[in-house]
Amino acid sequence: MSHDFKISTDRRVSLPRGSSRHKPALLGLLRSLGLDVAYHRAAGNCVYYRDDRGDEIEVLDLVAGYGTLLLGHAHPQLVAEAMQFLSGGRPNHVQGSVRSLAARLADELSARAERDDCVVFANSGAEAVEAAMKHAMLETGGRTFLALEGGFHGKTLGAVQLTATPSMREPFAIPGLKVIRISPRDIDRLEADFQRADDLAGLLFEPILGEGGVRPLDPAFIGRVAELCADRDIPLIADECQTGLGRTGSFLASSALGVRPDYMILSKALGGGLAKISAVLIDRRRYQPAFDLLHTSTFADDDFSCAIALKTLELLDSRRIDACREKGARLLERLRLLQCKYPGAVAEVRGRGLMLGIELQPHPDSPSFLFRALTARELLGPLVAGYLLKRHRVRVAPTLSDPLTLRVQPSALISDDHLDRFVDALDETCARLARNDVRGLTAHLSDRTEVRGVAAYGGLLTRQSYVEFRPRRPNRRHDSVPRRSIAWLFHLIDADDLPSFEPEFASCAPSERVTFLNRLAPLAEPVVMPSVDIRSRRGGVVRVFPLLLPVTSAWMKHAVAARQFSTVRALVQQSIETARDLGCELVSLGQFTSIVSGNGRALDGQGLGITTGNSYTTALVIDAVRAAQADRGFVSADSTIAVVGAGGNIGRSCAEILGPEFDRVILIGRDAPASRQHVREVARRIPRAEFSCDVRDVRLADVIVCATNGIDPVLVPADFRQSAIVCDAALPRAVHSDTARRRPDVHVIHGGVARLPFGEDLGVPGFPLPAGQAFGCMVEGILLCLESIRDTSFTGRLCSERIQQIAEIAKRHGFEPMASPPDLMVPAVTIP
Ligand code: F0G
């Protein structure tokens, strides 16, 4: 259902103005998933936030500082230690002196690890990884590292080279350092992998691949790795940032695997949740004295962190470590029961001690489109995390490199009651997942109305090129005929379109749909709807891929009004890339997609033709007006025409072409300085034309053309003169849907609609036209494709030559203007 993955760092993205100064994209993503919670207090296994009413909400924290909080939040003895240190007048930073606390900590760590090590301190996990890498290079002279597929070692420039996830690593690839990646599942290839390089510096591994999805290594595999390292005399380096210090039930997880690494990296829990400290334990026989000065850091060896780490080690006694093992085993057993109970929700449960992972089942074939799309976008895990937080007040997070796996890393002090609470919450959640309850699992995303604005996630997520709505229907194709294809971009008219795509939303309130869509809008990706083949009378066939941008007109409009084009344009641009991937020759910009892209001019066509579709839309409007006039016996020279939205491309062209035929021309534009000036200039070029910014002036006109780009109807039944002809080319419609019923004298035409020569049904859910009809913008793409016009001559400012040209092409291929009966189509809208 989806295409290949791309790393979205391939293009520079600009942030909307006014977005947060701190991690704006991440904040936007958290907001979309209902995870944007600010915690103000923490103690033990719980964190606390205030809800919208100001009530304090307790949340059970199973993320526990990404494994840092093995002793929980704010452990009283650690807090006391910190206070004592700070008030005791002890110096913290006295570089170039005897660092007695660092020395004591080194002794203590070496003793606890039952080794004879020299210890290098650093400030974070990645920094300790860097120190280990540098030491290995110094020791061996090698420049090639072996690292595991699925491994995570941090994100600083050196460490990230060893981290496996391509999206994290590839944008920062550097020459000079080689990494050979070995598969933890392929013991037989190990020897060959070791032989691939003659300048090996070392091998890094995590005893349990943490960020890679909490996957314990096979002891036989790592045993063989240790042998091969010894053969080559390169250091075996255990990254125990996450697994070390007792979390997995033994002080070091590698000892449970039966290996004795040469270097050992520790971090996370070492700082007791209060200090930022990491350490590399290096076998004394390997330690290079020059490293004392070759690797230093202002903040490493600080007395505060060492004091906290010493106290932490004291508290992590054998009783606590046993507790990790026992509680973990009990929890694992209960999670395995859930897996048996809900095989459709849980794929696997893994881990050791209090480092567990729950791998969710992906939902690529779910009846729910949203589930399928979230699976494709790797957002099912984050969605479930949001649900558990908001519905059950339990905090879990997916692992960074395996987003379907939820990490469960509570503190060693977690109580049985808390574990019960977690298992019950998970049980309820899995039941919903198993029955595809998309509405229930997303209800928390519709329950707040203040979601506004256009967040930018540009480049934040590994993105796919597209998602397919559902498999294509073969009977809509004409495969015997040679075909070419185009894409037609469209978006939701409003939030009421949502149930057409996700029927479960039929029962929720309109305001909830709006909130839901606004919240998810920044995550929008093009959705490929089933294609349909459209035939010309002359024998040609064009396959049309309708590409849905799952955002509403109102959201687009808001983005334009706030001058936040970048996010919306990025979405349109992405649709062009999708069209290219689908093999389309040309992209037709429907609805607001042409407005937000400067009538197509701001887009990179990627070698594809682009059209706004506005020329044919205009031709259809003009044709419909003339047909209605002829029908009603209106003589233009005796009548008045009003054009609402005369500042826009279509409105202006209609005014320029139709206006000169009329006795009086009223051009109605928005009451804003730029718009006023622009419409006045248009009026100057048309004989007998005048400018107005009062939409009610339509009552002076016999013929009215509406080409606005608003989101609500601006004209109501009472606005029109007796027997007026009204051609509404706007979508969402500008004329209130009640007009035809309440004003039978008024002839309302929904302009911009064409009749297809062979009456094909486009079959797009929620599409507001009956079978056999299509919008002019889509048809223009079909026509240009039939005529092999693949350039951008139909973008930008409209001109009468093009309008005439496309009308002639349409006629030749058998496409006709649709003089629609007034009571057809368009879902009812209410007057605000
Ligand atoms: N090594 C391992 C095994 C890790 O899990 C991490 C971090 C690091 C190194 C890097 O440590 O972030 O302090 O620089 N893991 C985090 C996590 C990101 O989500 O568990 P850092």
PDB file of C-alpha atoms in Angstrom, residues 15-16 29 41 55 78 110 114 165 171 310 323 341 392 405 430 433 521 556 559 579 581 593 613 627 791 796 825:
ATOM      1  CA  LEU A  15       9.641  27.098   9.531  1.00  0.00           C
ATOM      2  CA  PRO A  16       6.405  29.015   9.753  1.00  0.00           C
ATOM      3  CA  LEU A  29       4.298  16.278  16.212  1.00  0.00           C
ATOM      4  CA  ARG A  41       6.218  17.602  39.213  1.00  0.00           C
ATOM      5  CA  ASP A  55      -6.484  19.659  38.039  1.00  0.00           C
ATOM      6  CA  LEU A  78      19.824  11.125  45.972  1.00  0.00           C
ATOM      7  CA  SER A 110      35.643  -1.318  38.358  1.00  0.00           C
ATOM      8  CA  GLU A 114      34.609  -7.258  38.820  1.00  0.00           C
ATOM      9  CA  THR A 165      19.100   3.595  11.469  1.00  0.00           C
ATOM     10  CA  PRO A 171      22.611  12.759   6.356  1.00  0.00           C
ATOM     11  CA  LEU A 310      28.583   7.046  43.976  1.00  0.00           C
ATOM     12  CA  ALA A 323      14.111  -6.913  42.241  1.00  0.00           C
ATOM     13  CA  LYS A 341      -5.002 -12.892  24.180  1.00  0.00           C
ATOM     14  CA  HIS A 392      -5.031   5.573  31.064  1.00  0.00           C
ATOM     15  CA  THR A 405       7.880  -1.327  19.712  1.00  0.00           C
ATOM     16  CA  CYS A 430      -4.999  -4.029  22.852  1.00  0.00           C
ATOM     17  CA  LEU A 433      -6.379  -2.339  18.508  1.00  0.00           C
ATOM     18  CA  ALA A 521      -3.090  18.195   9.253  1.00  0.00           C
ATOM     19  CA  MET A 556      -5.320  25.675   3.664  1.00  0.00           C
ATOM     20  CA  ALA A 559      -2.158  28.768   6.164  1.00  0.00           C
ATOM     21  CA  ALA A 579       2.733  11.747  -9.205  1.00  0.00           C
ATOM     22  CA  ASP A 581       6.573   7.962  -8.723  1.00  0.00           C
ATOM     23  CA  THR A 593      -3.569  23.701  -4.318  1.00  0.00           C
ATOM     24  CA  GLY A 613      -6.821  23.747 -14.512  1.00  0.00           C
ATOM     25  CA  ALA A 627     -25.945  29.043 -22.220  1.00  0.00           C
ATOM     26  CA  ASP A 791       4.905  22.143 -19.975  1.00  0.00           C
ATOM     27  CA  GLY A 796       0.429  31.348 -13.627  1.00  0.00           C
ATOM     28  CA  MET A 825     -24.852  18.055  -5.828  1.00  0.00           C
TER      29      MET A 825
END
